[in-house]
């Protein structure tokens, strides 16, 4: 890294503030240096860090817990993974491990919310199949949300898809 790299031309100690043209030139120089893979990796790491706080995993972050933001961050990182795999300049194992940990934390949060009797859409399983995408995608994925109950328990009754015969349900 050269002595001038990262400095704004004309804006030094004792000098006048940089002009708009100088700021624009510095910004253009930074854009020339950046690679999309680097920005995507930085974005994924930022999302992982933010998700850790929303899961309550970071020190002193219990009051920041938000299962919806956690789910969105997990889904965003999962969407970036195929692109990162082909364009990131580094090994993605630590990122994958962090994502897996967050998916497990999300699954625990949903389970705790459901066991705690919360009436939110997330605790009840949501209204759409995409509500639990991150955790179910990592944990087995293709089974419907209702089919993941405890062993020996049957759902209250067949839903519209089950009664129409369009959905295969184990044990029926």
GROMACS .gro file of N, CA and C in nm, residues 76-171:
model
  288
   76UNK      N    1  -3.039  -1.382   0.330
   76UNK     CA    2  -2.953  -1.299   0.243
   76UNK      C    3  -2.816  -1.363   0.225
   77UNK      N    4  -2.757  -1.413   0.334
   77UNK     CA    5  -2.626  -1.477   0.323
   77UNK      C    6  -2.637  -1.605   0.240
   78UNK      N    7  -2.743  -1.680   0.261
   78UNK     CA    8  -2.763  -1.803   0.181
   78UNK      C    9  -2.774  -1.769   0.033
   79UNK      N   10  -2.837  -1.657   0.001
   79UNK     CA   11  -2.851  -1.616  -0.139
   79UNK      C   12  -2.716  -1.575  -0.198
   80UNK      N   13  -2.629  -1.520  -0.116
   80UNK     CA   14  -2.497  -1.477  -0.164
   80UNK      C   15  -2.398  -1.593  -0.179
   81UNK      N   16  -2.420  -1.703  -0.109
   81UNK     CA   17  -2.322  -1.812  -0.106
   81UNK      C   18  -2.283  -1.865  -0.244
   82UNK      N   19  -2.377  -1.892  -0.336
   82UNK     CA   20  -2.333  -1.943  -0.467
   82UNK      C   21  -2.242  -1.845  -0.542
   83UNK      N   22  -2.269  -1.718  -0.529
   83UNK     CA   23  -2.186  -1.617  -0.595
   83UNK      C   24  -2.050  -1.611  -0.528
   84UNK      N   25  -2.048  -1.614  -0.395
   84UNK     CA   26  -1.922  -1.610  -0.322
   84UNK      C   27  -1.836  -1.731  -0.354
   85UNK      N   28  -1.899  -1.847  -0.371
   85UNK     CA   29  -1.823  -1.969  -0.400
   85UNK      C   30  -1.744  -1.958  -0.529
   86UNK      N   31  -1.795  -1.884  -0.624
   86UNK     CA   32  -1.722  -1.872  -0.751
   86UNK      C   33  -1.636  -1.746  -0.759
   87UNK      N   34  -1.658  -1.648  -0.671
   87UNK     CA   35  -1.585  -1.522  -0.689
   87UNK      C   36  -1.507  -1.474  -0.567
   88UNK      N   37  -1.526  -1.534  -0.452
   88UNK     CA   38  -1.457  -1.485  -0.332
   88UNK      C   39  -1.310  -1.526  -0.336
   89UNK      N   40  -1.223  -1.438  -0.291
   89UNK     CA   41  -1.080  -1.467  -0.296
   89UNK      C   42  -1.030  -1.555  -0.181
   90UNK      N   43  -1.116  -1.593  -0.089
   90UNK     CA   44  -1.072  -1.669   0.028
   90UNK      C   45  -1.156  -1.793   0.048
   91UNK      N   46  -1.112  -1.875   0.143
   91UNK     CA   47  -1.184  -1.995   0.183
   91UNK      C   48  -1.311  -1.953   0.258
   92UNK      N   49  -1.423  -2.012   0.224
   92UNK     CA   50  -1.551  -1.973   0.283
   92UNK      C   51  -1.594  -2.061   0.400
   93UNK      N   52  -1.508  -2.153   0.444
   93UNK     CA   53  -1.545  -2.243   0.553
   93UNK      C   54  -1.588  -2.167   0.679
   94UNK      N   55  -1.515  -2.065   0.723
   94UNK     CA   56  -1.560  -1.992   0.843
   94UNK      C   57  -1.697  -1.926   0.823
   95UNK      N   58  -1.723  -1.877   0.703
   95UNK     CA   59  -1.852  -1.816   0.675
   95UNK      C   60  -1.963  -1.921   0.678
   96UNK      N   61  -1.937  -2.037   0.619
   96UNK     CA   62  -2.036  -2.145   0.622
   96UNK      C   63  -2.063  -2.191   0.765
   97UNK      N   64  -1.957  -2.203   0.846
   97UNK     CA   65  -1.974  -2.244   0.985
   97UNK      C   66  -2.057  -2.142   1.063
   98UNK      N   67  -2.030  -2.015   1.042
   98UNK     CA   68  -2.106  -1.910   1.110
   98UNK      C   69  -2.252  -1.913   1.066
   99UNK      N   70  -2.276  -1.933   0.937
   99UNK     CA   71  -2.412  -1.941   0.886
   99UNK      C   72  -2.486  -2.059   0.947
  100UNK      N   73  -2.419  -2.174   0.957
  100UNK     CA   74  -2.480  -2.292   1.019
  100UNK      C   75  -2.516  -2.265   1.165
  101UNK      N   76  -2.427  -2.198   1.237
  101UNK     CA   77  -2.455  -2.165   1.377
  101UNK      C   78  -2.576  -2.073   1.388
  102UNK      N   79  -2.586  -1.978   1.298
  102UNK     CA   80  -2.701  -1.887   1.300
  102UNK      C   81  -2.831  -1.960   1.265
  103UNK      N   82  -2.823  -2.054   1.172
  103UNK     CA   83  -2.942  -2.131   1.137
  103UNK      C   84  -2.989  -2.214   1.256
  104UNK      N   85  -2.894  -2.270   1.329
  104UNK     CA   86  -2.931  -2.347   1.449
  104UNK      C   87  -2.991  -2.254   1.555
  105UNK      N   88  -2.933  -2.136   1.572
  105UNK     CA   89  -2.988  -2.040   1.668
  105UNK      C   90  -3.129  -1.999   1.628
  106UNK      N   91  -3.151  -1.981   1.499
  106UNK     CA   92  -3.284  -1.946   1.450
  106UNK      C   93  -3.384  -2.058   1.481
  107UNK      N   94  -3.343  -2.181   1.455
  107UNK     CA   95  -3.431  -2.295   1.483
  107UNK      C   96  -3.464  -2.302   1.632
  108UNK      N   97  -3.364  -2.280   1.717
  108UNK     CA   98  -3.389  -2.281   1.863
  108UNK      C   99  -3.484  -2.168   1.903
  109UNK      N  100  -3.466  -2.050   1.844
  109UNK     CA  101  -3.553  -1.936   1.875
  109UNK      C  102  -3.697  -1.966   1.837
  110UNK      N  103  -3.717  -2.023   1.719
  110UNK     CA  104  -3.854  -2.056   1.676
  110UNK      C  105  -3.914  -2.162   1.766
  111UNK      N  106  -3.835  -2.261   1.802
  111UNK     CA  107  -3.883  -2.366   1.890
  111UNK      C  108  -3.920  -2.309   2.027
  112UNK      N  109  -3.835  -2.223   2.080
  112UNK     CA  110  -3.862  -2.161   2.210
  112UNK      C  111  -3.986  -2.073   2.204
  113UNK      N  112  -4.003  -2.001   2.093
  113UNK     CA  113  -4.120  -1.915   2.078
  113UNK      C  114  -4.247  -1.999   2.072
  114UNK      N  115  -4.242  -2.110   2.000
  114UNK     CA  116  -4.359  -2.197   1.989
  114UNK      C  117  -4.389  -2.263   2.123
  115UNK      N  118  -4.287  -2.305   2.195
  115UNK     CA  119  -4.307  -2.369   2.325
  115UNK      C  120  -4.354  -2.268   2.429
  116UNK      N  121  -4.313  -2.143   2.414
  116UNK     CA  122  -4.352  -2.039   2.507
  116UNK      C  123  -4.494  -1.989   2.485
  117UNK      N  124  -4.560  -2.035   2.380
  117UNK     CA  125  -4.697  -1.997   2.354
  117UNK      C  126  -4.714  -1.859   2.294
  118UNK      N  127  -4.612  -1.808   2.230
  118UNK     CA  128  -4.626  -1.677   2.166
  118UNK      C  129  -4.727  -1.687   2.054
  119UNK      N  130  -4.797  -1.579   2.031
  119UNK     CA  131  -4.901  -1.581   1.929
  119UNK      C  132  -4.857  -1.518   1.797
  120UNK      N  133  -4.727  -1.491   1.783
  120UNK     CA  134  -4.681  -1.429   1.658
  120UNK      C  135  -4.689  -1.529   1.544
  121UNK      N  136  -4.689  -1.478   1.423
  121UNK     CA  137  -4.695  -1.564   1.305
  121UNK      C  138  -4.574  -1.656   1.298
  122UNK      N  139  -4.456  -1.607   1.340
  122UNK     CA  140  -4.337  -1.691   1.339
  122UNK      C  141  -4.350  -1.805   1.438
  123UNK      N  142  -4.401  -1.778   1.557
  123UNK     CA  143  -4.412  -1.883   1.657
  123UNK      C  144  -4.512  -1.989   1.614
  124UNK      N  145  -4.616  -1.949   1.543
  124UNK     CA  146  -4.718  -2.043   1.501
  124UNK      C  147  -4.682  -2.112   1.370
  125UNK      N  148  -4.570  -2.079   1.313
  125UNK     CA  149  -4.529  -2.143   1.189
  125UNK      C  150  -4.549  -2.054   1.069
  126UNK      N  151  -4.603  -1.935   1.089
  126UNK     CA  152  -4.619  -1.841   0.979
  126UNK      C  153  -4.736  -1.877   0.890
  127UNK      N  154  -4.768  -1.786   0.799
  127UNK     CA  155  -4.878  -1.810   0.707
  127UNK      C  156  -4.831  -1.869   0.576
  128UNK      N  157  -4.704  -1.851   0.543
  128UNK     CA  158  -4.653  -1.900   0.415
  128UNK      C  159  -4.539  -1.998   0.436
  129UNK      N  160  -4.511  -2.075   0.332
  129UNK     CA  161  -4.404  -2.174   0.341
  129UNK      C  162  -4.267  -2.109   0.350
  130UNK      N  163  -4.256  -1.983   0.309
  130UNK     CA  164  -4.125  -1.919   0.311
  130UNK      C  165  -4.089  -1.865   0.448
  131UNK      N  166  -4.175  -1.870   0.545
  131UNK     CA  167  -4.149  -1.814   0.676
  131UNK      C  168  -4.033  -1.881   0.746
  132UNK      N  169  -4.015  -2.010   0.733
  132UNK     CA  170  -3.908  -2.076   0.805
  132UNK      C  171  -3.795  -2.119   0.715
  133UNK      N  172  -3.779  -2.058   0.602
  133UNK     CA  173  -3.685  -2.102   0.500
  133UNK      C  174  -3.544  -2.126   0.547
  134UNK      N  175  -3.488  -2.039   0.627
  134UNK     CA  176  -3.346  -2.052   0.662
  134UNK      C  177  -3.320  -2.174   0.747
  135UNK      N  178  -3.395  -2.192   0.853
  135UNK     CA  179  -3.367  -2.304   0.943
  135UNK      C  180  -3.404  -2.436   0.879
  136UNK      N  181  -3.521  -2.443   0.817
  136UNK     CA  182  -3.559  -2.570   0.756
  136UNK      C  183  -3.470  -2.605   0.640
  137UNK      N  184  -3.421  -2.505   0.566
  137UNK     CA  185  -3.332  -2.531   0.453
  137UNK      C  186  -3.205  -2.599   0.498
  138UNK      N  187  -3.157  -2.567   0.617
  138UNK     CA  188  -3.034  -2.626   0.666
  138UNK      C  189  -3.059  -2.759   0.734
  139UNK      N  190  -3.179  -2.777   0.788
  139UNK     CA  191  -3.203  -2.893   0.871
  139UNK      C  192  -3.274  -3.006   0.799
  140UNK      N  193  -3.295  -2.998   0.673
  140UNK     CA  194  -3.357  -3.110   0.607
  140UNK      C  195  -3.448  -3.064   0.498
  141UNK      N  196  -3.495  -2.945   0.511
  141UNK     CA  197  -3.547  -2.872   0.402
  141UNK      C  198  -3.677  -2.905   0.336
  142UNK      N  199  -3.694  -3.020   0.278
  142UNK     CA  200  -3.806  -3.039   0.189
  142UNK      C  201  -3.933  -3.086   0.258
  143UNK      N  202  -3.929  -3.112   0.387
  143UNK     CA  203  -4.051  -3.155   0.453
  143UNK      C  204  -4.134  -3.034   0.490
  144UNK      N  205  -4.267  -3.046   0.491
  144UNK     CA  206  -4.350  -2.932   0.528
  144UNK      C  207  -4.332  -2.899   0.675
  145UNK      N  208  -4.361  -2.776   0.712
  145UNK     CA  209  -4.342  -2.731   0.850
  145UNK      C  210  -4.424  -2.813   0.948
  146UNK      N  211  -4.546  -2.854   0.911
  146UNK     CA  212  -4.632  -2.929   1.002
  146UNK      C  213  -4.585  -3.072   1.022
  147UNK      N  214  -4.505  -3.127   0.931
  147UNK     CA  215  -4.462  -3.265   0.942
  147UNK      C  216  -4.347  -3.282   1.038
  148UNK      N  217  -4.294  -3.175   1.095
  148UNK     CA  218  -4.179  -3.183   1.182
  148UNK      C  219  -4.214  -3.196   1.329
  149UNK      N  220  -4.335  -3.240   1.363
  149UNK     CA  221  -4.378  -3.251   1.502
  149UNK      C  222  -4.305  -3.360   1.577
  150UNK      N  223  -4.337  -3.372   1.707
  150UNK     CA  224  -4.273  -3.473   1.791
  150UNK      C  225  -4.322  -3.612   1.754
  151UNK      N  226  -4.238  -3.711   1.782
  151UNK     CA  227  -4.272  -3.850   1.750
  151UNK      C  228  -4.397  -3.891   1.826
  152UNK      N  229  -4.488  -3.957   1.758
  152UNK     CA  230  -4.608  -4.008   1.821
  152UNK      C  231  -4.723  -3.910   1.821
  153UNK      N  232  -4.702  -3.787   1.790
  153UNK     CA  233  -4.809  -3.688   1.787
  153UNK      C  234  -4.862  -3.675   1.646
  154UNK      N  235  -4.992  -3.665   1.633
  154UNK     CA  236  -5.053  -3.646   1.503
  154UNK      C  237  -5.107  -3.504   1.494
  155UNK      N  238  -5.105  -3.444   1.378
  155UNK     CA  239  -5.163  -3.311   1.364
  155UNK      C  240  -5.312  -3.315   1.396
  156UNK      N  241  -5.373  -3.201   1.426
  156UNK     CA  242  -5.513  -3.199   1.465
  156UNK      C  243  -5.607  -3.255   1.359
  157UNK      N  244  -5.575  -3.242   1.236
  157UNK     CA  245  -5.659  -3.296   1.129
  157UNK      C  246  -5.596  -3.267   0.995
  158UNK      N  247  -5.642  -3.334   0.892
  158UNK     CA  248  -5.580  -3.311   0.761
  158UNK      C  249  -5.612  -3.171   0.710
  159UNK      N  250  -5.512  -3.111   0.651
  159UNK     CA  251  -5.530  -2.980   0.589
  159UNK      C  252  -5.583  -2.998   0.448
  160UNK      N  253  -5.606  -2.891   0.376
  160UNK     CA  254  -5.663  -2.902   0.242
  160UNK      C  255  -5.575  -2.981   0.146
  161UNK      N  256  -5.444  -2.964   0.154
  161UNK     CA  257  -5.355  -3.039   0.064
  161UNK      C  258  -5.354  -3.187   0.100
  162UNK      N  259  -5.358  -3.217   0.230
  162UNK     CA  260  -5.357  -3.357   0.272
  162UNK      C  261  -5.486  -3.427   0.232
  163UNK      N  262  -5.600  -3.362   0.254
  163UNK     CA  263  -5.727  -3.427   0.224
  163UNK      C  264  -5.750  -3.441   0.075
  164UNK      N  265  -5.686  -3.358  -0.006
  164UNK     CA  266  -5.703  -3.369  -0.150
  164UNK      C  267  -5.618  -3.479  -0.210
  165UNK      N  268  -5.523  -3.531  -0.131
  165UNK     CA  269  -5.437  -3.637  -0.181
  165UNK      C  270  -5.315  -3.585  -0.255
  166UNK      N  271  -5.292  -3.456  -0.257
  166UNK     CA  272  -5.178  -3.400  -0.329
  166UNK      C  273  -5.051  -3.399  -0.247
  167UNK      N  274  -5.058  -3.424  -0.118
  167UNK     CA  275  -4.942  -3.416  -0.032
  167UNK      C  276  -4.919  -3.551   0.034
  168UNK      N  277  -4.799  -3.606   0.017
  168UNK     CA  278  -4.766  -3.731   0.082
  168UNK      C  279  -4.724  -3.702   0.225
  169UNK      N  280  -4.784  -3.771   0.320
  169UNK     CA  281  -4.751  -3.754   0.460
  169UNK      C  282  -4.709  -3.890   0.513
  170UNK      N  283  -4.590  -3.901   0.572
  170UNK     CA  284  -4.544  -4.029   0.624
  170UNK      C  285  -4.642  -4.086   0.726
  171UNK      N  286  -4.668  -4.214   0.719
  171UNK     CA  287  -4.754  -4.280   0.815
  171UNK      C  288  -4.902  -4.271   0.783
   0.00000   0.00000   0.00000
